[in-house]
Coordinates of C-alpha atoms in Angstrom, one line a residue:
X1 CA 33.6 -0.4 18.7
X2 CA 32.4 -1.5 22.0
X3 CA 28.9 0.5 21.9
X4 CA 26.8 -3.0 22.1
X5 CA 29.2 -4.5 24.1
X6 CA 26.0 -3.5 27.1
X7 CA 23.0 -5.1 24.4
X8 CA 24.8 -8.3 23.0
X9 CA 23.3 -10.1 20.1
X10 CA 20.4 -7.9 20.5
X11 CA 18.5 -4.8 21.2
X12 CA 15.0 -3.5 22.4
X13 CA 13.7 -1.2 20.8
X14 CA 13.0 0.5 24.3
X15 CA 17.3 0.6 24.5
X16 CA 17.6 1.9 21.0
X17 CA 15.4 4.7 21.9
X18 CA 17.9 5.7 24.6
X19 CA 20.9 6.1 22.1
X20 CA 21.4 8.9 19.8
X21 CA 21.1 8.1 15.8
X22 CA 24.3 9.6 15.4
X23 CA 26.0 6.8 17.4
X24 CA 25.6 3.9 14.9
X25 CA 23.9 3.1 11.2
X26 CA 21.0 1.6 11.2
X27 CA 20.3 -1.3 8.4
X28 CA 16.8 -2.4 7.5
X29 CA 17.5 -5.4 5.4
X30 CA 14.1 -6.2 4.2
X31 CA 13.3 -6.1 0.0
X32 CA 13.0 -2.5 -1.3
X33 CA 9.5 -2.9 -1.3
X34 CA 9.2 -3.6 2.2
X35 CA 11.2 -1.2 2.4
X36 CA 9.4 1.7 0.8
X37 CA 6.2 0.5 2.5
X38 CA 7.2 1.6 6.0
X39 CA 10.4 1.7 8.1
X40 CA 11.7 3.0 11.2
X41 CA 13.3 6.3 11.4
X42 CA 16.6 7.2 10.2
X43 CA 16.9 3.8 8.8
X44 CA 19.0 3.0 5.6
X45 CA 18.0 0.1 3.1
X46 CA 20.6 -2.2 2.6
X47 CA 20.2 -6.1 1.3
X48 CA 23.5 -6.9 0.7
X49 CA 25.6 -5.6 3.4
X50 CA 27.1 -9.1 3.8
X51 CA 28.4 -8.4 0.4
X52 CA 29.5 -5.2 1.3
X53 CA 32.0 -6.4 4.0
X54 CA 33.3 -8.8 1.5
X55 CA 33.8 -6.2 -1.7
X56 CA 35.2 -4.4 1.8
X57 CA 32.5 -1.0 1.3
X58 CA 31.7 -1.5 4.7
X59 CA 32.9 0.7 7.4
X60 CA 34.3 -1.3 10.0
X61 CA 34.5 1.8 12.0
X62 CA 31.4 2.1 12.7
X63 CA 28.6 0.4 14.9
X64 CA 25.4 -1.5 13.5
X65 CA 22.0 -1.7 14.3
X66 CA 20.0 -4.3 12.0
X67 CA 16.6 -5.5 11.6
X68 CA 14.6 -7.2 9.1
X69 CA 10.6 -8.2 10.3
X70 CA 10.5 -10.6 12.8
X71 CA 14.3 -10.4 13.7
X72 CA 15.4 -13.7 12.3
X73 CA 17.0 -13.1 9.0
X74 CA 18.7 -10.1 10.5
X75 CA 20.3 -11.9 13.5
X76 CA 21.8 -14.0 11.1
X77 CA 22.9 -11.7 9.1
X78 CA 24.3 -9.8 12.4
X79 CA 26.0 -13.3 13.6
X80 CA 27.9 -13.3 10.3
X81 CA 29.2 -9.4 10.7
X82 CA 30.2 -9.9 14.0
X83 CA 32.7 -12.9 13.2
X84 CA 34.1 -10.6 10.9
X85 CA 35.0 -8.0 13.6
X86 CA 32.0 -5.8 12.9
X87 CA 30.3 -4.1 15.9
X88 CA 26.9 -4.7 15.3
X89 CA 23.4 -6.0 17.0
X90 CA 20.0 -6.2 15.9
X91 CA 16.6 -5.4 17.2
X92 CA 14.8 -7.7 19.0
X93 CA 11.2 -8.5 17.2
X94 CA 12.5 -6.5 14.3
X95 CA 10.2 -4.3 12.3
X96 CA 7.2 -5.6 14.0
X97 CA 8.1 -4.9 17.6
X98 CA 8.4 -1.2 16.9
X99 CA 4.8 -1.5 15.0
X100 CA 3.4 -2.7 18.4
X101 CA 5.9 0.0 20.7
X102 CA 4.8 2.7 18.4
X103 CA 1.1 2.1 18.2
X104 CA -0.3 4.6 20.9
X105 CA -0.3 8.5 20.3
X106 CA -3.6 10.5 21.2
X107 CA -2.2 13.9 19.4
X108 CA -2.5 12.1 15.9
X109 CA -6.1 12.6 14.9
X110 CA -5.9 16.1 15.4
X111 CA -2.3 16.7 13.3
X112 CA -3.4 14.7 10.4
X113 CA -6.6 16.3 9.8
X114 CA -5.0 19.5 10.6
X115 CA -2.9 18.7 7.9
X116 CA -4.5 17.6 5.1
X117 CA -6.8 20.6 5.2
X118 CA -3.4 22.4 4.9
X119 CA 0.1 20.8 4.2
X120 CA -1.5 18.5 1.9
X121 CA -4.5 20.4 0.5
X122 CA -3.1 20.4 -2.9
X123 CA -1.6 17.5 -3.4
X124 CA -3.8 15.4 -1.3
X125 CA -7.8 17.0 -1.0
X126 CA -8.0 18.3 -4.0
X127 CA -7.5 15.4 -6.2
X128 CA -9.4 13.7 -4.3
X129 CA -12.5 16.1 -4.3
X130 CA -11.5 16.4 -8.4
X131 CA -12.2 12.6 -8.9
X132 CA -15.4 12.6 -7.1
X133 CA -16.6 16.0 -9.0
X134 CA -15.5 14.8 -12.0
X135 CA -16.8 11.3 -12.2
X136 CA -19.7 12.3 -10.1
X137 CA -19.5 9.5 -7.4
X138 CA -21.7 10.9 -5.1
X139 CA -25.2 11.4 -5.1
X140 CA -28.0 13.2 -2.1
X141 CA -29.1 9.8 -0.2
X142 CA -26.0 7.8 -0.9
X143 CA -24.9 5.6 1.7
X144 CA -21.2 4.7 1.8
X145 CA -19.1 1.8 2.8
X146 CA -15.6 3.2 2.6
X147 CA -13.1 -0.7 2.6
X148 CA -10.6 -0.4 4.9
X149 CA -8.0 -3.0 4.4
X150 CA -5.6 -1.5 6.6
X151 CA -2.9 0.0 4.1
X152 CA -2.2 3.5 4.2
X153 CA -4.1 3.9 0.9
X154 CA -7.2 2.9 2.8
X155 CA -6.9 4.6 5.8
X156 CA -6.3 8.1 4.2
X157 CA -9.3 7.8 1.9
X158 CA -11.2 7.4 5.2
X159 CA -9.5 10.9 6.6
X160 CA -10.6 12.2 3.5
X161 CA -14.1 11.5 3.3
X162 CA -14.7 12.4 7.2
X163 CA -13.2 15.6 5.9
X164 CA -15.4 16.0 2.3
X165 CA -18.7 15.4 4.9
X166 CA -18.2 17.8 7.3
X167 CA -18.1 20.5 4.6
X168 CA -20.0 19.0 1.6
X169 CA -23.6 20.5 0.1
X170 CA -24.0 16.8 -0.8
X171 CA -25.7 15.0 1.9
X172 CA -24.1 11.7 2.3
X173 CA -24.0 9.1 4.8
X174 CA -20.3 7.1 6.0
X175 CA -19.5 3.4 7.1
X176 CA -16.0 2.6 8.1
X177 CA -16.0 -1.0 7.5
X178 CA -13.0 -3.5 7.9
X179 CA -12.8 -6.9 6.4
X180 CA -10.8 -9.0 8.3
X181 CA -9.4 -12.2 5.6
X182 CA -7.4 -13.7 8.2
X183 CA -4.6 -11.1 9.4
X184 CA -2.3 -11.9 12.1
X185 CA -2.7 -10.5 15.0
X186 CA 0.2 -8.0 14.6
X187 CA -1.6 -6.5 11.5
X188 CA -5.3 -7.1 13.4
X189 CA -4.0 -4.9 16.5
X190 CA -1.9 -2.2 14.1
X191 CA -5.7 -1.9 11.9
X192 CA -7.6 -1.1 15.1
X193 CA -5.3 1.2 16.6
X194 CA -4.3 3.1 13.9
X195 CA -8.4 3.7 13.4
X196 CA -8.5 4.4 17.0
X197 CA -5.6 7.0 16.5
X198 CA -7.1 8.6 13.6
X199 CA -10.8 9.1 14.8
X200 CA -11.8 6.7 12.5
X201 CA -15.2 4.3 14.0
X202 CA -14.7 1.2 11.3
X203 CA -17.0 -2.1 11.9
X204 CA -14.7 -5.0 11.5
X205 CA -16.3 -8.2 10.1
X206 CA -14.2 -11.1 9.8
X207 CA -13.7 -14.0 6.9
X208 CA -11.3 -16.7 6.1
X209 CA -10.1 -16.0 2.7
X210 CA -6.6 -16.1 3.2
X211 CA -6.9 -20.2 4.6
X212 CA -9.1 -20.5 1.2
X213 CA -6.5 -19.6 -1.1
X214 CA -3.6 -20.1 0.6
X215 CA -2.6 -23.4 -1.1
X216 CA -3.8 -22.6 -4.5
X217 CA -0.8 -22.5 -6.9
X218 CA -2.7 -20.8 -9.7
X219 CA -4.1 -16.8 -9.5
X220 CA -4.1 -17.2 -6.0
X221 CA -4.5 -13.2 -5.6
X222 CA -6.8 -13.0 -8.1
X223 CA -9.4 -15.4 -6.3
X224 CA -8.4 -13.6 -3.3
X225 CA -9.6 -10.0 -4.9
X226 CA -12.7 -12.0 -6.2
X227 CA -13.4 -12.7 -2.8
X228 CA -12.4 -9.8 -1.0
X229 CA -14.8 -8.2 -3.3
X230 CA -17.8 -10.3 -2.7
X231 CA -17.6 -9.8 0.8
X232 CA -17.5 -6.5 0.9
X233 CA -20.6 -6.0 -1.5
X234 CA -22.5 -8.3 0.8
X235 CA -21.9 -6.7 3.7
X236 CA -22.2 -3.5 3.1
X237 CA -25.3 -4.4 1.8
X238 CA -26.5 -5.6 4.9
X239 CA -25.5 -2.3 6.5
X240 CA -27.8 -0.5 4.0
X241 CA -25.3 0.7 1.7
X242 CA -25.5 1.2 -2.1
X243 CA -21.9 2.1 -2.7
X244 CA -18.2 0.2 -1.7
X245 CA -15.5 2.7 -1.8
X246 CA -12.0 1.0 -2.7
X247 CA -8.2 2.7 -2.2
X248 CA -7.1 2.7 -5.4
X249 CA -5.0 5.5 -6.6
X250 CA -3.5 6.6 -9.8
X251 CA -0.7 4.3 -10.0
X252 CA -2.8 1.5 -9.6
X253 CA -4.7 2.8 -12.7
X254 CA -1.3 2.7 -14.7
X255 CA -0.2 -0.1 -13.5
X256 CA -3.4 -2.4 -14.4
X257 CA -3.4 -0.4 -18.3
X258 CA 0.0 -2.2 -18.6
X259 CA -0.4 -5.3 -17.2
X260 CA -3.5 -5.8 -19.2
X261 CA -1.5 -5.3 -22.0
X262 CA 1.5 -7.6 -20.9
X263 CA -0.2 -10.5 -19.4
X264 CA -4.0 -10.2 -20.1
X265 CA -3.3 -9.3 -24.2
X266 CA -5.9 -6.4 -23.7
X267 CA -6.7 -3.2 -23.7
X268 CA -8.5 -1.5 -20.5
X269 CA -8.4 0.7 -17.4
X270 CA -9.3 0.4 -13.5
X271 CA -12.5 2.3 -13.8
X272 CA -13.1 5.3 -11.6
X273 CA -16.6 4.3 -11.0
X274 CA -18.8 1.2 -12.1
X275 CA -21.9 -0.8 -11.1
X276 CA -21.7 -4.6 -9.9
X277 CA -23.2 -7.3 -11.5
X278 CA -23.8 -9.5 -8.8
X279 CA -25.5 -7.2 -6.2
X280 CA -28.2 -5.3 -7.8
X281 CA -27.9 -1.2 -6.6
X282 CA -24.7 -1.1 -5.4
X283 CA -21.9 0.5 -7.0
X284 CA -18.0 1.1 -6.6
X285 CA -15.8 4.0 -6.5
X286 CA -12.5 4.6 -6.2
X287 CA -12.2 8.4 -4.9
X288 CA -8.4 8.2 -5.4
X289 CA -8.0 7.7 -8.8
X290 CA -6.3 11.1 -9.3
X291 CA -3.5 10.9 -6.2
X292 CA -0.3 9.6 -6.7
X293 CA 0.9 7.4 -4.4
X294 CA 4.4 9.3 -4.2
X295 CA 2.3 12.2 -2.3
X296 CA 0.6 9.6 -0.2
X297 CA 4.1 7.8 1.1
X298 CA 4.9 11.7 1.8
X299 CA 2.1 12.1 4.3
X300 CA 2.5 9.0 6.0
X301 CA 6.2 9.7 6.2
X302 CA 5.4 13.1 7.2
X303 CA 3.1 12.1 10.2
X304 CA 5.6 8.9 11.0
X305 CA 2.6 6.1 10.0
X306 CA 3.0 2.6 9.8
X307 CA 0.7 0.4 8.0
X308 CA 0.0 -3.3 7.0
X309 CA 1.3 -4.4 3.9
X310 CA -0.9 -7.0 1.9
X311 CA -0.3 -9.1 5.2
X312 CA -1.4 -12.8 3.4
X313 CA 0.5 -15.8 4.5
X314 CA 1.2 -16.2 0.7
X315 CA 2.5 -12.8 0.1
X316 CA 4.9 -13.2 2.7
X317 CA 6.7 -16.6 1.7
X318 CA 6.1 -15.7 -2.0
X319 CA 5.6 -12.4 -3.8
X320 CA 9.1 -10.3 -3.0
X321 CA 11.5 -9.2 -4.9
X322 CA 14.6 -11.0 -5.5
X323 CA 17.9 -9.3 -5.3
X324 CA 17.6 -9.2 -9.3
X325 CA 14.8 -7.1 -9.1
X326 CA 12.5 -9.9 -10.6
X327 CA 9.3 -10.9 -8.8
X328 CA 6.4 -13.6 -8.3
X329 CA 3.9 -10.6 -7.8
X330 CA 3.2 -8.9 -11.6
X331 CA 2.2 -5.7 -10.5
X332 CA 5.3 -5.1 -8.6
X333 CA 7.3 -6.3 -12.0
X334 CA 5.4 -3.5 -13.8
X335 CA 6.0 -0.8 -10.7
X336 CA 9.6 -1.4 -12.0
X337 CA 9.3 -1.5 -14.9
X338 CA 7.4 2.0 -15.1
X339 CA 10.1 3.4 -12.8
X340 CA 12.7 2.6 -15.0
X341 CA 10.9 4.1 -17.8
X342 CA 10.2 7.2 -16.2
X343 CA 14.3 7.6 -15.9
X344 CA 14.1 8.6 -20.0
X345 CA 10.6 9.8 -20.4
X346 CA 9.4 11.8 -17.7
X347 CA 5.8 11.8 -18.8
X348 CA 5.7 8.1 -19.3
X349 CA 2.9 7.9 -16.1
X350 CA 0.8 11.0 -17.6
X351 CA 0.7 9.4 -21.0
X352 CA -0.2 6.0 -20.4
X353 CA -3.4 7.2 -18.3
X354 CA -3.9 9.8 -20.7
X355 CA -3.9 6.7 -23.6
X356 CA -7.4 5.7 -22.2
X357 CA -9.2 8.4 -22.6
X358 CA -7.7 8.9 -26.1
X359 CA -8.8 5.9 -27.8
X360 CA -9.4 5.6 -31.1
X361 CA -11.8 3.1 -32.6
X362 CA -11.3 3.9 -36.0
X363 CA -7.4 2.4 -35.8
X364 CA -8.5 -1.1 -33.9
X365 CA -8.7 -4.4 -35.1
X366 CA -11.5 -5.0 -32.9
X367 CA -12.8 -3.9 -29.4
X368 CA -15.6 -5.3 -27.3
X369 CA -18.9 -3.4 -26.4
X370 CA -21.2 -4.7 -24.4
X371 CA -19.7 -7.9 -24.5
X372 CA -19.9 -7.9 -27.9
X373 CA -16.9 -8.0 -30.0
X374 CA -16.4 -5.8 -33.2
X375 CA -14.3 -5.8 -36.0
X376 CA -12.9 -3.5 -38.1
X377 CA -13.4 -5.7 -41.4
X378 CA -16.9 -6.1 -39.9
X379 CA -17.5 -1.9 -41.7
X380 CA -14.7 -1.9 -43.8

C-alpha cells in the first residue's frame, strides 16, 4: 500500500516505465471507444471504478495507476480513491504524454512491412488486393492521392499501397497527402511522426475546417466531410492526380447501409469506387472496402501503434458515449447496435453487405436511377 508513497498524486510516464506491471492495475478511464481506439499497454478499461469502491468490487489491496487523456478527469477521480484509503496515482499528461514519449522507434518501418507481407497477408493484403481487382480501381497512367487523416485506417492503406507498387504489373504513380483541418498540435506531431516511422513521404496541406464548423449545431460532421472532401479533390488535383483514395473499410460500409436506413429513410451503400461531380476526371476509391476493422485494431495492436482519433474540437466535448451506452455521434450508436446483434446472429455483418448486392427491383415500391425516381405502379 505504500508503492506511490515516492510519486504522490502523480506519475511520469518515464517512472511508470521503471516499475513492473505486476506491481499495480492500471485503469484507463476514458469511454470504451476511446478506449478500443488506442491505449497503453497492459491497461484495463474501467469507467466506473468510483462505483466500484462504493458496491466495494474494488480491491483495496492493491495499488492504482489511472489515466484518462489529458490527466484531469483521472486525477480527480484518483483524489476521490485516495480519501477512501485506496493506494493509487495517476499519470501525469495522461494518454497523450505517452503518445508524445512513445513517438520515436527507427525499427518500425521495417517490422510492419515485414509483416503485412506475412503475419497479416491474409487477413490484411489480400483483401485489400481483392477490392482493387475486383472493382478494378486501378488503371496504367493513374495517378494517386492516397488521404491520410491520421487514423490507423489511413495510415495502413498507405503501407499497403507502397507494398501493391513495388510488385504490381500495373504501372501506377503514389501521393501521400495529409490534410491538416485544424489538429492540435499533439495529433499534428503524432501524424508526422508516425509517417516518418513508417517510411511514409506525405505532403501535408493545411485548412481551417474544424474553426468553420465548430459552432454549427446542426450536421456539423456532415459539413465537415463535405469539406474534407472538397479539399482533397482540389488538391490532389493540383498535384496531377485523377484519383483520391479514402480509408474506409468494411464496417464503415455496414455501418452507412444501416444508418441510411435508420436516419436517412433510404436504401444505399458506401460505394467501392465512384466519380465526382464537382471535379471533372477525378475519381474515388476506397481500397479497403473488404478489411474488417477487427483485423486492422489487431495489427496496430500487434505492432504497439497509436493513432489520432477524429481529433475535432467538437468531437471531443460532444460525440462520446455515455455510461448508458447512448451517443451524440450516429455511427457509433449503430457500431453498437450491430455488436449487439452479432451476439444472436453471427452472420448479421455478412448479410447486411451481402443485402446490397442482392437487390431486387421487382419487390420495391420505388428506387431512384439516375436521379430519377421509379415506381412500381408506374409498370404495374
Amino acid at each position: 500500500m505504500e508503492l506511490f508513497k515516492t510519486f504522490g498524486e502523480e506519475i511520469s510516464i518515464e517512472s511508470l516505465l521503471t516499475i513492473g506491471p505486476e506491481n499495480y492495475v492500471l485503469v484507463d478511464t476514458r469511454n470504451e471507444d476511446s478506449y478500443e481506439y488506442g491505449t497503453i499497454q497492459y491497461a484495463i478499461n474501467n469507467r466506473h471504478i468510483l462505483k466500484d469502491l462504493e458496491e466495494d468490487k474494488l480491491d483495496k489491496n492493491k495499488s492504482y495507476i489511472l489515466f484518462c487523456m489529458y490527466g484531469n478527469e483521472s486525477k480527480e477521480i484518483a483524489s476521490k480513491l485516495r480519501e477512501k484509503g485506496i493506494d493509487v496515482t495517476c499519470i501525469q499528461g495522461g494518454y497523450s504524454s505517452y503518445l508524445r514519449f512513445n513517438l520515436d522507434r527507427e525499427e518500425l518501418k521495417e517490422e510492419v512491412e515485414k509483416s503485412l507481407m506475412k503475419v497479416y497477408r491474409k487477413r490484411l493484403l489480400s483483401p485489400f488486393l481483392k477490392a482493387i481487382n475486383d472493382y478494378q480501381m486501378i488503371q496504367d497512367g493513374d495517378k494517386i492521392a492516397v488521404c491520410i487523416s491520421g487514423g490507423k485506417d489511413s495510415i495502413l492503406m498507405a503501407k499497403l499501397f507502397q507494398a501493391l507498387h513495388k510488385f504490381s504489373a500495373i504501372k501506377f504513380e503514389l501521393v501521400f497527402m495529409v490534410m491538416d483541418p485544424g489538429y492540435s498540435k499533439l495529433n499534428r506531431e503524432l501524424i508526422e511522426k508516425n509517417c516518418r516511422n513508417l517510411g511514409i513521404p506525405v505532403e501535408i496541406f493545411e485548412t481551417k475546417i474544424f474553426d468553420t464548423v465548430y459552432d454549427i449545431e446542426k450536421s456539423p460532421c456532415y459539413l465537415c466531410a463535405r469539406m474534407r472532401r472538397g479539399y482533397l479533390y482540389s488538391n490532389a488535383k493540383r498535384l496531377g492526380c485523377n484519383k483520391i483514395a479514402l480509408g474506409h473499410h468494411y464496417d464503415d460500409v455496414i455501418e452507412t447501409v444501416v444508418m441510411g436506413m435508420f436516419y436517412g429513410a433510404q436504401m444505399q451503400s458506401m460505394m467501392p469506387k465512384l466519380k465526382s461531380d464537382n471535379f471533372e476526371g477525378m475519381e474515388l476509391i476506397r481500397p479497403l472496402y473488404l478489411v474488417r476493422e477487427k483485423d486492422i485494431i489487431t495489427w496496430r495492436d500487434h505492432h504497439n501503434l497509436h493513432f489520432i482519433q477524429c481529433a475535432c474540437r467538437f468531437t471531443e466535448n460532444n460525440h462520446k458515449v455515455q455510461d448508458d451506452g447512448s451517443s451524440t455521434s450516429k455511427r457509433l450508436e449503430i457500431k453498437h447496435l450491430i455488436k449487439e446483434l452479432k451476439k444472436t446472429n453471427p452472420f448479421v455483418e455478412k448479410n447486411i453487405f451481402k443485402s446490397t448486392e442482392n437487390v431486387c427491383l421487382d419487390n420495391l415500391i420505388a428506387y431512384k436511377k439516375n436521379g430519377k425516381r421509379v415506381h412500381f405502379l408506374d409498370e404495374y
